[in-house]
Amino acid sequence: MESVAQLLEKIPKYDALPETISALMPILASSVILFAMLALAVLFMVWLERKVSAHIQDRLGPMVVGGWHGWAQTIADALKLLLKEDIVPASVDRVLFKMAPFIVFLGAFAAYVVLPFGSSSFVTDLNIGILYIVAVSSLSVIGIIMAGWSSNNKYSLYGSMRAAAQIVSYEIPAAVAIMTVVLFTGSLSMVDIVRAQTGGIQNWFLFRNPFLFLAFVVYFIASLAEVNRTPFDLPEAESELVAGYHTEYSGMRFAFFFLAEYANMFLVASVATTLFLGGWTQAVPASIMPQIVPGPVVFFVKALILIFIQMWMRWSLPRLRVDQLMYINWKVLLPVSFALVLGAGWMATL
Amino acid sequence: MLTYFRNIGQGIMTIVSSMAIAGRHLFTPSVTLQYPKEKWLLPERSRMRLMNKIEDCIGCGQCARSCPTECILVKTEKRGKEEAPVFASDGTAKKLRTYVFDIDMALCCYCGLCTFACPTQCLIMTGEYEYSVYDKDEHIYHFAAEKPLTVAGESRQNPPEG
Amino acid sequence: MEVDYSGDIMTLNMGPQHPSTHGVLRLELKTDGEIVADAVPHIGYLHRCFEKHVENVDYAGVVPFTDRMDYCAAMNMELGYVLTVEKLMGIEVNNRVRCLRIIMAELSRIASHLIAAGTYGNDIGSFTPFLWCFRDRETILDFFEETSGARLLYNYNWIGGLMHDIKPGLEEKIIEFIDYFEPEVDNLNRLLSDNFIFIKRTAGVGILSPEQAVSYGVTGPNLRGSGVKFDVRREEPYLGYEDYEFDIPVGLGEHGPVGSCWDRYMVRIREVKESCKIVRQAVARLTPGDVREAVPKRIKPPAGEVYMRTECPRGELGYLLVSDGSLKPYRLKVKSPCFTVMSAFREVSRGAMIADVVSILGSFDIVLGEIDR
């Protein structure tokens, strides 16, 4: 936020603004910038997802809108969703039904505050950064339950109950896997975690030691479940629950669910990038090659690689069943993550 | 305990092999045809819209009788003795004047039985498949070219255009 | 399995408009949480009065209607009907017609099983196999279109012959396709069938024991998936199937008990390979001949009653034809394989989970057009 505040001060007559407004301006500007960036990233990710799925399935995907490989297709779709009629079914709980998509989105969006995209491009550096992300991103569960309950649809209810159970359960191995990194940095601040990994690829936590590598794997699997991606897409399992908790939604409200889903995907990829892949730092140490590429670009490339793997998994794997989902969480991921904390703690004390 | 680890191992192995084969398809050429720009080359036997070359039609009504969905309506009358004889292109005398030959393509089941029943091969299925319309009635194609001399069939509308 | 259903029971109507009911089937599920206490299938949403309708259509005109029963395997549907009428009329077709009918029927079986495998993957949550299967199915449909002119509802088998002879050179194309296709099946296996998640989702789920299968009158791949080696092509050969060399794959229960969803699915995948074998042999046996040689000028069977059964991709398809000697059938009763397997659905799915219901339904591979007719 400091860098945003400095930018704002370059605006002529910015000093003339009243104190209350100039105090709010950096917050507002950061939110707008973050939202714009997120919206763009989501549009790109939706397009990428379509292309990846299409090519895995020997199709081409969107090819017409915008010319080159249908790059404008998602923009057109987003416009369509925003312009559609806002349908609220007759028998829903109107207040909850209308609020739910925004709360789901809020949970995803609020976590972006502490993500360090570059050495100076972050909104704020909380000293409990990673804990804040873990806490805030589970907010969306409330929104999902609201959506499922208020829709007055049995499929929505099933979807939301599954989602709640799944997200809450998988928080645990994800958080424990994160703790392995914290053991090494001794700090919960996202910026400190990245700074601890500077100096080339060998300093990334992913390649520091085998425990951290496995912790990355555990976090990646758990994060897939947290964002409801295949093979853990039970809450919106099309063949069973039609569309899960957003069955009754259409138009703009559906678009917000969609946005939240992809924002969550990007969030977990960003967290994994920050924790394990060195955030904005480049693979080649600065002593060998000067750092020409801006930090945010490096960050985005790393995050996109992880997102690509998420998509690749989605279009190759079938879906798990509810009991198997819980089996993997409680009987596989959780013991493994505890063992990893022990191992990593031992390594950190060496 | 052993099965527990074996299951985990097997799960990871098969997931990786599934992803490998899916990933390989990222680089295989796609089979999509960009429809309005590129079009399928239809084989000559394609059974799409029915077409009647009315000048060859002798009005025998075999097609209407063989149609399982009764989508063909043929109305004929005898030509008068004094009229000049009319022949189809294969030399069959057209003893009947066909004043109604309507095919309702919305009813047609594209089985092609009528084309085999036709003795002069004037009723054929063409390769034309892009003929969606806004009104169901526009799917009724009127092929008859001649007007009846008797009043029997005059209540029916004549086609607005070919 | 004993489950205590004393909790609150919620009725969940799955269908008639639901992504995985394969058409317009309604399943009335009594659910206790994720567990299904009872699943009652309601059919009839696609009823088109087929049996009554054909009593008003002449014999040749029935064939297009049989196409529309099981639209995924129209070639096999019409084959069963024309064989029935030919049996009643005592028509003998020549070797070329017999071989071509076998080629088309087996290609149609491959196409149908591809749909079954693809949509089953879709039911389990894997979307890619669906498109891969459809890609290969398109090639088969291309052959059908080149030969008969239609891609889905062919009206290709006529009483006493075939609509058209195949185009010269199609035999080579078919063999070329089979050569390409057989390794593709292994690719599908690696993507879906051998995937651990897929096995966990299907093996041990929806077990139909051999005794149950026989007592419910289940036929086709569903019966063979339960380990009963029964195939009409072997038991009561028609079209000279007795001269062909092919295996009858049965469910072996590699993963869990015999008769699970995985067994039924795998039987279809193995059958595809057997069909490839039959097509190869049939192409080798093609002799020149006129395909419309035995087509009668006027189809007027003698008064009588005849029953003929054939092995269609979904099981044993029987036609009971009663003729009163007129130009139209007096009565035509269809013994539908999907209908019989649906009767076993309730018992098999009791005590399963919601996701398993979808899995069981997909493994039965039903086509509602044929159940409801």
Tab-separated table of N, CA and C in Angstrom, chain C residues 11 60 65 73 103 106 142 152 187 194 207 239 254 258 269 299 308 320 323 361 367:
chain	number	residue	atom	x	y	z
C	11	THR	N	-36.629	-37.218	0.350
C	11	THR	CA	-36.878	-37.696	-1.005
C	11	THR	C	-36.186	-36.763	-1.982
C	60	ALA	N	-41.982	-52.665	-44.319
C	60	ALA	CA	-40.734	-51.962	-44.613
C	60	ALA	C	-40.672	-50.645	-43.864
C	65	PHE	N	-38.629	-46.865	-37.667
C	65	PHE	CA	-39.069	-46.697	-36.276
C	65	PHE	C	-38.224	-47.529	-35.318
C	73	ALA	N	-27.489	-47.481	-31.115
C	73	ALA	CA	-27.106	-48.679	-31.861
C	73	ALA	C	-28.227	-49.015	-32.838
C	103	ILE	N	-20.636	-56.897	-40.359
C	103	ILE	CA	-19.692	-55.777	-40.248
C	103	ILE	C	-20.391	-54.573	-39.644
C	106	GLU	N	-21.367	-55.072	-35.958
C	106	GLU	CA	-20.251	-55.025	-35.003
C	106	GLU	C	-19.665	-53.626	-34.910
C	142	ASP	N	-18.926	-42.117	-40.008
C	142	ASP	CA	-18.565	-41.757	-41.380
C	142	ASP	C	-18.762	-42.942	-42.312
C	152	LEU	N	-27.042	-41.441	-38.062
C	152	LEU	CA	-27.545	-41.947	-36.787
C	152	LEU	C	-28.665	-42.953	-36.979
C	187	ASN	N	-5.159	-46.818	-24.835
C	187	ASN	CA	-5.012	-45.456	-24.332
C	187	ASN	C	-6.160	-45.094	-23.412
C	194	ASP	N	-7.922	-48.027	-15.858
C	194	ASP	CA	-6.962	-48.467	-14.854
C	194	ASP	C	-6.669	-47.391	-13.831
C	207	ILE	N	-23.061	-54.212	-6.824
C	207	ILE	CA	-22.768	-55.603	-7.168
C	207	ILE	C	-24.046	-56.348	-7.504
C	239	LEU	N	-27.100	-65.162	-38.646
C	239	LEU	CA	-26.198	-64.581	-39.648
C	239	LEU	C	-24.877	-65.321	-39.768
C	254	GLU	N	-11.447	-58.517	-11.058
C	254	GLU	CA	-10.051	-58.231	-10.682
C	254	GLU	C	-9.986	-57.329	-9.461
C	258	VAL	N	-17.178	-60.037	-8.139
C	258	VAL	CA	-17.653	-60.097	-9.524
C	258	VAL	C	-19.031	-59.446	-9.600
C	269	ILE	N	-15.507	-52.804	-22.688
C	269	ILE	CA	-14.228	-52.451	-23.312
C	269	ILE	C	-13.631	-53.677	-24.002
C	299	ILE	N	-43.967	-57.086	-49.445
C	299	ILE	CA	-43.697	-57.773	-48.186
C	299	ILE	C	-45.019	-58.123	-47.542
C	308	MET	N	-37.710	-63.803	-32.487
C	308	MET	CA	-36.309	-63.845	-32.902
C	308	MET	C	-35.531	-62.978	-31.932
C	320	LEU	N	-41.140	-60.152	-31.002
C	320	LEU	CA	-42.212	-61.116	-31.208
C	320	LEU	C	-43.151	-60.511	-32.233
C	323	SER	N	-48.324	-61.996	-37.335
C	323	SER	CA	-48.808	-61.528	-38.621
C	323	SER	C	-50.159	-62.157	-38.891
C	361	LEU	N	-26.124	-46.567	-12.445
C	361	LEU	CA	-26.960	-46.275	-13.604
C	361	LEU	C	-26.112	-46.205	-14.873
C	367	VAL	N	-30.576	-46.960	-22.439
C	367	VAL	CA	-31.014	-45.954	-23.395
C	367	VAL	C	-32.523	-45.839	-23.238
